[in-house]
Amino acid sequence: MASSVRLDLDGNPIKPITICMIGAGGFIGSHLCEKIMAETPHKVLALDVYNDKIKHLLEPDTPWAARIQFHRLNIKQDSRLEGLIKMADLTINLAAICTPADYNTRPLDTIYSNFIDALPVVKYCSENQKRLIHFSTCEVYGKTIGSFLPKDSPLRQDPAYYVLKEDASPCIFGSIEKQRWSYACAKQLIERLIYAEGAENGLEFSIVRPFNWIGPRMDFIPGIDGPSEGVPRVLACFSNNLLRQEPLKLVDGGQSQRTFVYIKDAIEAVLLMIENPARANGHIFNVGNPNNEVTVKQLAEMMTQIYAKVSGEPALEKPTIDVSSKEFYGVGYDDSDKRIPDMTIINQQLGWNPKTSLWDLLESTLTYQHRTYAEAIKKAIAKPVAS
Ligand SMILES: NC(=O)c1ccc[n+]([C@@H]2O[C@H](COP(=O)([O-])OP(=O)(O)OC[C@H]3O[C@@H](n4cnc5c(N)ncnc54)[C@H](O)[C@@H]3O)[C@@H](O)[C@H]2O)c1
Ligand SMILES: O=c1ccn([C@@H]2O[C@H](COP(=O)(O)OP(=O)(O)O[C@H]3OC[C@](O)(CO)[C@H]3O)[C@@H](O)[C@H]2O)c(=O)[nH]1
């Protein structure tokens, strides 16, 4: 922990607080807990059904042992939830089903997880006058306005038709049978509910819209620390292919575009929100890196090149294959075409900017993936399958 007094962005000393972090055992939660333990005096009540990704933080002999407590609970059905929120000054809700392969195949679980299960959290924060930082998603923007223009329209090059602004862009989803949008729609409704609690009942809130945060500990590698048939998000899918020396699968040609931000940059933005309530309350924040835009095909090519460098293994002669979205995700899949975050609000309120280039963040992440999984994959491949 830093020994000097921490100051907020307005030069005031920051008082140590207690944070109830729901979903603390996930990808973002694990990095946020790490940062809070290493750099701040705050306490964390870490709630999740799993703790594998934060085990290293829960050892009794760490310098922060008295500041982190793990509570294994499912927020769907646990009477301890309100008490834990009451014990804290701030609640951060990260809990969600948030892998696209689930949105069209498990739409009910997706909607319950992202809307119904989040309701009591909002209610307890509002009733007990506790501050809430809620994790939404960039998917609430859906498709860009530009995607509806003719392919050759010059307006497609105009940022007004594709840059996504918290307070101006519309939310454009596909039809109801495109169940891909069940997640975005549930997240949109919980955002509206939180906003209304702020307007009508004075709830102090901030909403975070992450734009493809990536880095170590994201999701799982199928058959190693997750189900063999499971489909994680693209970073883990491509890592799995590279580790197994298989071609990377490009869904519908990999033409969709994404901006990727390094988890460690993004966590800095969340810490600024935590420690600057007067600047963060009442705002919705895009958190992404507009400079790191690629098509999914370009991402696959970059990851192939970087993995060859960090592993010392030569790249495949044919590193990618095309697969239809119906084959890969099933019926009801649809996609966001392009996601560039407007950075005005986070810049104005918190002075935050991302630092890490896509190349650098992939190099450190793939070094981690290789170090963590290469041996286990080799063993799994060598093991004869039981007949
Ligand atoms: N990673 C990104 O780029 C990204 C992008 C957009 C939105 N988000 C949002 O950020 C949040 C965190 O995402 P992540 O990438 O860390 O995902 P994650 O799946 O790694 O983490 C979510 C955690 O919530 C826990 N959880 C889920 N349901 C729960 C329940 N009922 N009770 C207790 N714990 C429960 C899970 O066990 C998991 O550990 C989610 O709300 C997600 O929608 C993330
Ligand atoms: O093997 C694969 C896996 C995926 N794709 C394509 O890559 C694009 C990105 O996919 P992914 O990271 O899995 O998810 P999305 O960006 O579409 O959605 C996420 O964004 C934020 C969040 O809310 C939470 O993380 C989530 O919904 C996409 O075009 C896939 O089709 C691929 O080609 N090959």
XYZ file of C-alpha atoms and ligand atoms in Angstrom:
465
model
C 0.000 0.000 0.000
C 1.207 3.537 -0.762
C 2.401 5.222 2.445
C 1.742 8.860 1.410
C -1.776 10.344 1.624
C -3.683 9.855 -1.630
C -5.236 12.978 -3.126
C -8.263 13.144 -5.414
C -8.281 15.112 -8.678
C -9.228 18.282 -6.774
C -6.354 17.954 -4.318
C -8.431 16.681 -1.364
C -7.201 13.743 0.755
C -8.997 10.488 -0.099
C -10.623 8.763 2.898
C -10.328 4.954 3.046
C -13.678 3.357 2.152
C -15.266 -0.102 2.095
C -16.308 -1.398 -1.312
C -18.839 -4.181 -1.867
C -17.662 -5.655 -5.183
C -20.148 -8.053 -6.784
C -18.553 -10.260 -9.465
C -15.119 -9.661 -7.909
C -13.948 -13.125 -8.973
C -14.237 -12.407 -12.703
C -11.812 -10.933 -15.247
C -12.379 -7.235 -14.484
C -13.030 -7.855 -10.778
C -9.733 -9.668 -10.314
C -7.748 -6.771 -11.816
C -9.723 -4.205 -9.837
C -9.149 -6.074 -6.552
C -5.429 -6.348 -7.361
C -5.158 -2.610 -8.024
C -7.111 -1.627 -4.898
C -5.037 -3.927 -2.679
C -1.683 -2.824 -4.136
C -2.233 0.923 -4.367
C -4.971 2.092 -1.991
C -6.034 1.782 1.662
C -9.614 0.718 0.752
C -11.327 -2.452 1.981
C -13.070 -4.867 -0.388
C -15.939 -7.221 0.363
C -15.480 -9.496 -2.657
C -18.685 -11.320 -3.662
C -18.817 -14.040 -6.322
C -19.720 -17.675 -6.885
C -16.068 -18.352 -7.858
C -12.734 -17.113 -6.521
C -10.125 -18.903 -8.665
C -8.966 -15.643 -10.313
C -8.442 -13.855 -6.960
C -7.027 -16.768 -4.918
C -3.594 -15.098 -4.922
C -5.145 -12.052 -3.218
C -6.878 -14.079 -0.506
C -3.771 -15.730 1.012
C -3.532 -14.987 4.775
C 0.103 -13.808 4.631
C -0.332 -10.876 2.231
C 0.139 -7.249 3.409
C -3.546 -6.585 2.570
C -5.065 -9.662 4.240
C -7.134 -7.519 6.653
C -8.568 -5.478 3.769
C -10.129 -8.148 1.575
C -12.859 -10.641 2.497
C -14.323 -13.163 0.082
C -18.039 -14.021 0.351
C -19.095 -16.932 -1.846
C -22.636 -16.113 -2.848
C -25.042 -16.056 -5.746
C -26.892 -12.730 -5.845
C -29.937 -14.504 -7.320
C -30.784 -15.985 -3.948
C -28.847 -14.871 -0.914
C -30.229 -12.958 2.014
C -26.733 -11.699 2.934
C -26.670 -9.305 -0.033
C -28.447 -6.337 1.559
C -26.347 -6.590 4.751
C -23.112 -6.556 2.731
C -24.245 -3.530 0.707
C -25.161 -1.762 3.980
C -21.674 -2.488 5.414
C -20.016 -0.740 2.446
C -19.745 2.891 1.329
C -19.798 1.954 -2.354
C -21.126 -1.014 -4.333
C -19.596 -1.997 -7.668
C -21.718 -4.453 -9.653
C -19.815 -6.518 -12.225
C -21.903 -9.702 -12.040
C -23.295 -10.764 -15.397
C -23.481 -13.339 -18.130
C -21.425 -11.455 -20.732
C -20.172 -13.908 -23.369
C -21.884 -13.465 -26.774
C -22.176 -17.245 -27.314
C -24.769 -17.222 -24.489
C -26.934 -14.335 -25.688
C -28.777 -16.229 -28.440
C -28.484 -19.734 -26.947
C -29.409 -18.877 -23.308
C -31.453 -15.680 -23.739
C -33.518 -16.205 -20.566
C -30.425 -16.680 -18.375
C -28.875 -13.671 -20.110
C -31.861 -11.387 -19.471
C -32.277 -12.587 -15.865
C -28.586 -12.147 -15.145
C -28.248 -8.676 -16.662
C -31.595 -7.199 -15.588
C -33.616 -9.149 -12.992
C -30.613 -10.154 -10.816
C -29.284 -6.599 -10.846
C -32.590 -5.143 -9.578
C -32.102 -5.890 -5.844
C -28.601 -4.398 -6.002
C -29.995 -1.109 -7.348
C -32.884 -1.204 -4.872
C -30.667 -1.834 -1.804
C -28.256 0.937 -2.869
C -31.104 3.378 -3.404
C -32.969 2.517 -0.176
C -29.814 2.628 1.936
C -28.366 5.719 0.244
C -25.249 3.904 -0.933
C -23.280 4.891 -3.983
C -23.356 2.471 -6.955
C -20.942 1.952 -9.857
C -22.730 -0.339 -12.301
C -21.042 -2.140 -15.201
C -23.043 -1.894 -18.392
C -21.546 -2.383 -21.881
C -20.658 -0.686 -25.168
C -23.164 -3.133 -26.682
C -25.980 -0.813 -25.586
C -25.142 1.238 -28.690
C -25.834 -1.819 -30.867
C -25.153 -1.070 -34.525
C -23.850 2.257 -35.885
C -26.090 4.649 -37.820
C -23.532 4.391 -40.638
C -24.163 0.658 -41.051
C -27.608 1.474 -42.476
C -26.190 3.733 -45.225
C -25.451 2.363 -48.718
C -22.024 0.631 -48.806
C -20.556 3.336 -51.074
C -22.004 6.349 -49.203
C -19.271 8.929 -48.385
C -21.148 9.608 -45.123
C -19.811 6.282 -43.824
C -16.441 8.067 -43.432
C -18.019 10.833 -41.320
C -17.448 10.247 -37.558
C -20.958 11.607 -36.885
C -22.225 8.305 -38.324
C -20.123 5.942 -36.250
C -18.482 7.487 -33.143
C -20.485 6.413 -30.068
C -21.395 9.197 -27.605
C -22.932 8.500 -24.208
C -25.375 11.431 -24.298
C -26.213 11.550 -28.003
C -25.957 8.209 -29.832
C -29.091 6.087 -30.227
C -29.253 2.402 -29.181
C -29.864 0.414 -32.382
C -30.649 -3.284 -31.942
C -31.854 -5.952 -34.400
C -35.275 -7.595 -34.456
C -36.514 -9.743 -31.544
C -35.655 -13.045 -33.248
C -32.049 -11.838 -33.346
C -31.597 -12.938 -29.737
C -28.028 -11.633 -29.751
C -29.531 -8.372 -28.534
C -31.092 -9.886 -25.368
C -27.954 -8.874 -23.429
C -27.727 -5.316 -24.789
C -31.430 -4.764 -24.222
C -31.279 -6.018 -20.602
C -28.240 -3.819 -19.952
C -30.030 -0.834 -21.504
C -33.078 -1.309 -19.271
C -30.991 -1.588 -16.089
C -29.135 1.607 -17.126
C -32.494 3.365 -17.533
C -33.668 2.099 -14.148
C -30.492 3.302 -12.421
C -30.774 6.666 -14.162
C -34.406 6.958 -13.037
C -33.443 6.048 -9.422
C -30.934 8.898 -9.631
C -33.502 11.328 -11.011
C -36.440 10.384 -8.749
C -34.828 9.069 -5.559
C -31.381 10.687 -5.525
C -29.336 7.489 -6.043
C -25.654 8.382 -6.474
C -24.494 6.317 -9.424
C -21.966 5.982 -12.234
C -22.452 3.675 -15.204
C -19.441 2.179 -16.998
C -19.638 1.128 -20.645
C -16.523 -0.986 -21.294
C -15.341 -1.185 -24.918
C -13.658 -4.613 -25.265
C -11.260 -4.607 -22.295
C -8.747 -7.410 -22.751
C -5.763 -8.908 -20.938
C -4.617 -11.790 -18.734
C -7.282 -13.893 -16.940
C -10.003 -13.067 -19.495
C -12.559 -15.907 -19.681
C -11.175 -19.446 -20.001
C -9.340 -21.815 -22.296
C -11.826 -24.532 -23.361
C -10.896 -27.970 -22.009
C -8.239 -26.535 -19.662
C -9.947 -24.192 -17.187
C -13.395 -24.162 -18.779
C -15.787 -26.511 -20.571
C -14.430 -28.155 -23.767
C -17.495 -27.072 -25.731
C -17.615 -23.548 -24.227
C -17.144 -20.480 -26.442
C -15.402 -17.587 -24.656
C -14.858 -14.056 -26.042
C -12.584 -13.505 -29.024
C -9.293 -13.044 -27.114
C -9.642 -16.459 -25.458
C -10.999 -18.129 -28.632
C -7.987 -16.967 -30.642
C -5.547 -17.738 -27.784
C -6.963 -21.266 -27.598
C -6.506 -21.735 -31.365
C -2.917 -20.458 -31.190
C -2.025 -22.638 -28.201
C -3.435 -25.704 -29.993
C -1.824 -24.719 -33.324
C -5.218 -24.641 -35.051
C -6.386 -21.983 -37.542
C -8.226 -19.038 -35.982
C -11.927 -18.994 -36.912
C -13.152 -15.777 -38.538
C -16.891 -15.395 -38.025
C -18.523 -14.156 -41.250
C -15.098 -13.252 -42.630
C -13.961 -11.253 -39.553
C -15.083 -7.946 -41.060
C -16.576 -6.483 -37.843
C -14.459 -3.811 -36.212
C -13.570 -3.398 -32.548
C -11.412 -1.101 -30.445
C -9.519 -2.981 -27.729
C -8.223 -1.444 -24.511
C -5.703 -2.967 -22.112
C -7.315 -4.042 -18.842
C -4.620 -2.261 -16.815
C -5.385 1.086 -18.533
C -9.128 0.603 -18.072
C -8.758 -0.214 -14.357
C -7.062 3.190 -13.863
C -10.297 4.783 -15.127
C -12.395 2.787 -12.631
C -10.112 3.787 -9.753
C -10.543 7.448 -10.731
C -14.332 6.950 -10.571
C -14.066 5.270 -7.150
C -11.919 8.050 -5.682
C -13.611 11.059 -7.313
C -17.316 10.663 -6.543
C -18.123 14.345 -7.034
C -16.811 14.120 -10.611
C -18.140 10.634 -11.392
C -21.648 10.629 -9.896
C -24.538 10.968 -12.324
C -22.395 10.135 -15.361
C -22.292 7.347 -17.911
C -18.721 6.689 -19.073
C -17.394 5.097 -22.242
C -14.121 3.389 -21.305
C -12.149 2.277 -24.347
C -9.236 3.068 -26.627
C -10.315 4.722 -29.905
C -6.759 4.421 -31.264
C -6.738 0.608 -31.114
C -9.248 -0.144 -33.873
C -8.919 -3.276 -36.043
C -11.157 -5.641 -37.951
C -11.400 -9.069 -36.323
C -9.392 -10.415 -39.294
C -6.600 -7.914 -38.556
C -6.731 -8.918 -34.884
C -6.254 -12.576 -35.894
C -3.278 -11.703 -38.093
C -1.666 -9.610 -35.362
C -2.185 -12.260 -32.684
C -0.716 -14.930 -34.988
C 2.403 -12.841 -35.585
C 2.839 -11.951 -31.902
C 2.217 -15.502 -30.672
C 4.934 -16.817 -33.020
C 7.304 -14.232 -31.511
C 6.540 -14.935 -27.830
C 6.279 -18.741 -28.117
C 9.091 -19.327 -30.599
C 6.720 -21.622 -32.548
C 6.292 -20.936 -36.281
C 2.905 -19.637 -37.443
C 0.647 -21.979 -39.448
C 0.844 -21.690 -43.221
C -2.912 -20.983 -43.306
C -3.493 -19.179 -39.996
C -7.248 -18.439 -40.358
C -10.411 -20.086 -41.675
C -13.821 -18.562 -42.360
C -16.874 -19.850 -40.540
C -20.479 -18.667 -40.724
C -21.996 -17.063 -37.637
C -24.819 -19.618 -37.740
C -22.297 -22.453 -37.561
C -20.203 -20.757 -34.849
C -22.860 -19.176 -32.605
C -26.135 -20.709 -33.844
C -29.437 -19.157 -34.907
C -30.213 -15.625 -33.688
C -26.648 -14.296 -33.717
C -26.094 -10.776 -35.017
C -23.137 -8.416 -34.625
C -22.079 -4.869 -33.783
C -20.377 -3.569 -36.919
C -18.016 -0.981 -35.393
C -17.308 0.439 -31.932
C -15.388 3.675 -31.500
C -15.891 5.345 -28.125
C -16.232 9.096 -27.865
C -13.882 10.108 -25.034
C -15.153 13.613 -24.247
C -16.997 12.837 -20.988
C -14.326 10.674 -19.346
C -11.699 13.179 -20.405
C -13.576 16.160 -19.030
C -14.667 14.568 -15.760
C -11.664 12.398 -14.900
C -8.846 13.408 -17.268
C -8.373 9.739 -18.216
C -6.747 8.539 -21.419
C -5.654 5.002 -22.379
C -1.921 4.500 -22.961
C -1.188 1.020 -24.310
C -1.059 0.212 -28.031
C -2.785 -2.888 -29.358
C 0.544 -4.472 -30.266
C 1.967 -3.963 -26.748
C -1.128 -5.195 -24.935
C -1.335 -8.299 -27.111
C 2.349 -9.000 -26.583
C 2.051 -8.959 -22.799
C -1.257 -10.864 -22.847
C -0.043 -13.590 -25.192
C 3.152 -13.951 -23.157
C 0.874 -14.613 -20.165
C -1.320 -17.057 -22.132
C 1.712 -19.014 -23.336
C 3.292 -19.120 -19.855
C 0.004 -20.131 -18.195
C -1.433 -22.658 -20.663
C 1.142 -24.054 -23.149
C 2.230 -26.993 -20.948
C -1.345 -27.913 -19.927
C -2.441 -27.889 -23.581
C 0.483 -30.116 -24.603
C -0.467 -32.607 -21.861
C -4.166 -32.504 -22.823
C -3.332 -33.138 -26.481
C -0.950 -36.012 -25.611
C -3.529 -37.740 -23.335
C -5.338 -40.554 -25.188
C -9.121 -39.992 -25.299
C -11.030 -42.630 -23.244
C -13.123 -44.858 -25.509
N -14.618 -7.384 -20.365
C -15.184 -6.507 -21.159
O -14.605 -6.030 -22.108
C -16.590 -6.044 -20.918
C -17.214 -5.353 -21.966
C -18.509 -4.886 -21.770
C -19.146 -5.068 -20.559
N -18.520 -5.730 -19.561
C -19.265 -5.889 -18.304
O -18.372 -5.856 -17.195
C -18.783 -6.777 -16.189
C -17.657 -7.734 -15.838
O -17.212 -8.386 -17.003
P -16.008 -9.440 -17.025
O -15.405 -9.329 -18.366
O -15.173 -9.281 -15.816
O -16.837 -10.800 -16.967
P -16.609 -12.115 -16.073
O -17.572 -13.126 -16.570
O -15.175 -12.470 -16.063
O -17.017 -11.629 -14.617
C -18.327 -11.646 -14.122
C -18.288 -12.260 -12.733
O -19.611 -12.187 -12.181
C -19.854 -13.380 -11.472
N -21.303 -13.591 -11.382
C -22.173 -13.737 -12.408
N -23.418 -13.944 -11.940
C -23.331 -13.932 -10.580
C -24.269 -14.104 -9.547
N -25.555 -14.346 -9.819
N -23.858 -14.020 -8.268
C -22.555 -13.791 -7.991
N -21.596 -13.619 -8.939
C -21.985 -13.692 -10.219
C -19.188 -14.472 -12.312
O -18.947 -15.641 -11.544
C -17.925 -13.764 -12.760
O -16.856 -14.024 -11.883
C -20.049 -7.449 -16.739
O -21.161 -6.790 -16.213
C -19.968 -7.224 -18.239
O -21.248 -7.186 -18.830
C -17.270 -6.242 -19.727
O -13.414 -17.238 -32.551
C -13.978 -16.135 -32.759
C -14.650 -15.400 -31.748
C -15.240 -14.186 -32.062
N -15.184 -13.692 -33.310
C -15.783 -12.362 -33.639
O -15.021 -11.386 -32.922
C -15.825 -10.244 -32.572
C -15.687 -9.943 -31.099
O -16.193 -11.010 -30.352
P -16.220 -11.060 -28.738
O -15.035 -10.449 -28.140
O -16.453 -12.460 -28.363
O -17.507 -10.227 -28.345
P -18.180 -8.853 -28.792
O -17.170 -7.787 -28.962
O -19.030 -9.092 -29.973
O -19.125 -8.585 -27.548
C -18.593 -8.276 -26.269
O -18.369 -6.869 -26.249
C -18.461 -6.401 -24.961
C -19.262 -7.426 -24.169
O -20.391 -6.730 -23.654
C -18.610 -8.001 -22.950
O -17.317 -8.398 -23.220
C -19.521 -8.564 -25.127
O -20.851 -8.587 -25.474
C -17.239 -10.597 -33.045
O -17.428 -10.007 -34.316
C -17.222 -12.118 -33.193
O -18.131 -12.551 -34.182
C -14.520 -14.412 -34.320
O -14.453 -13.982 -35.497
N -13.952 -15.606 -33.996
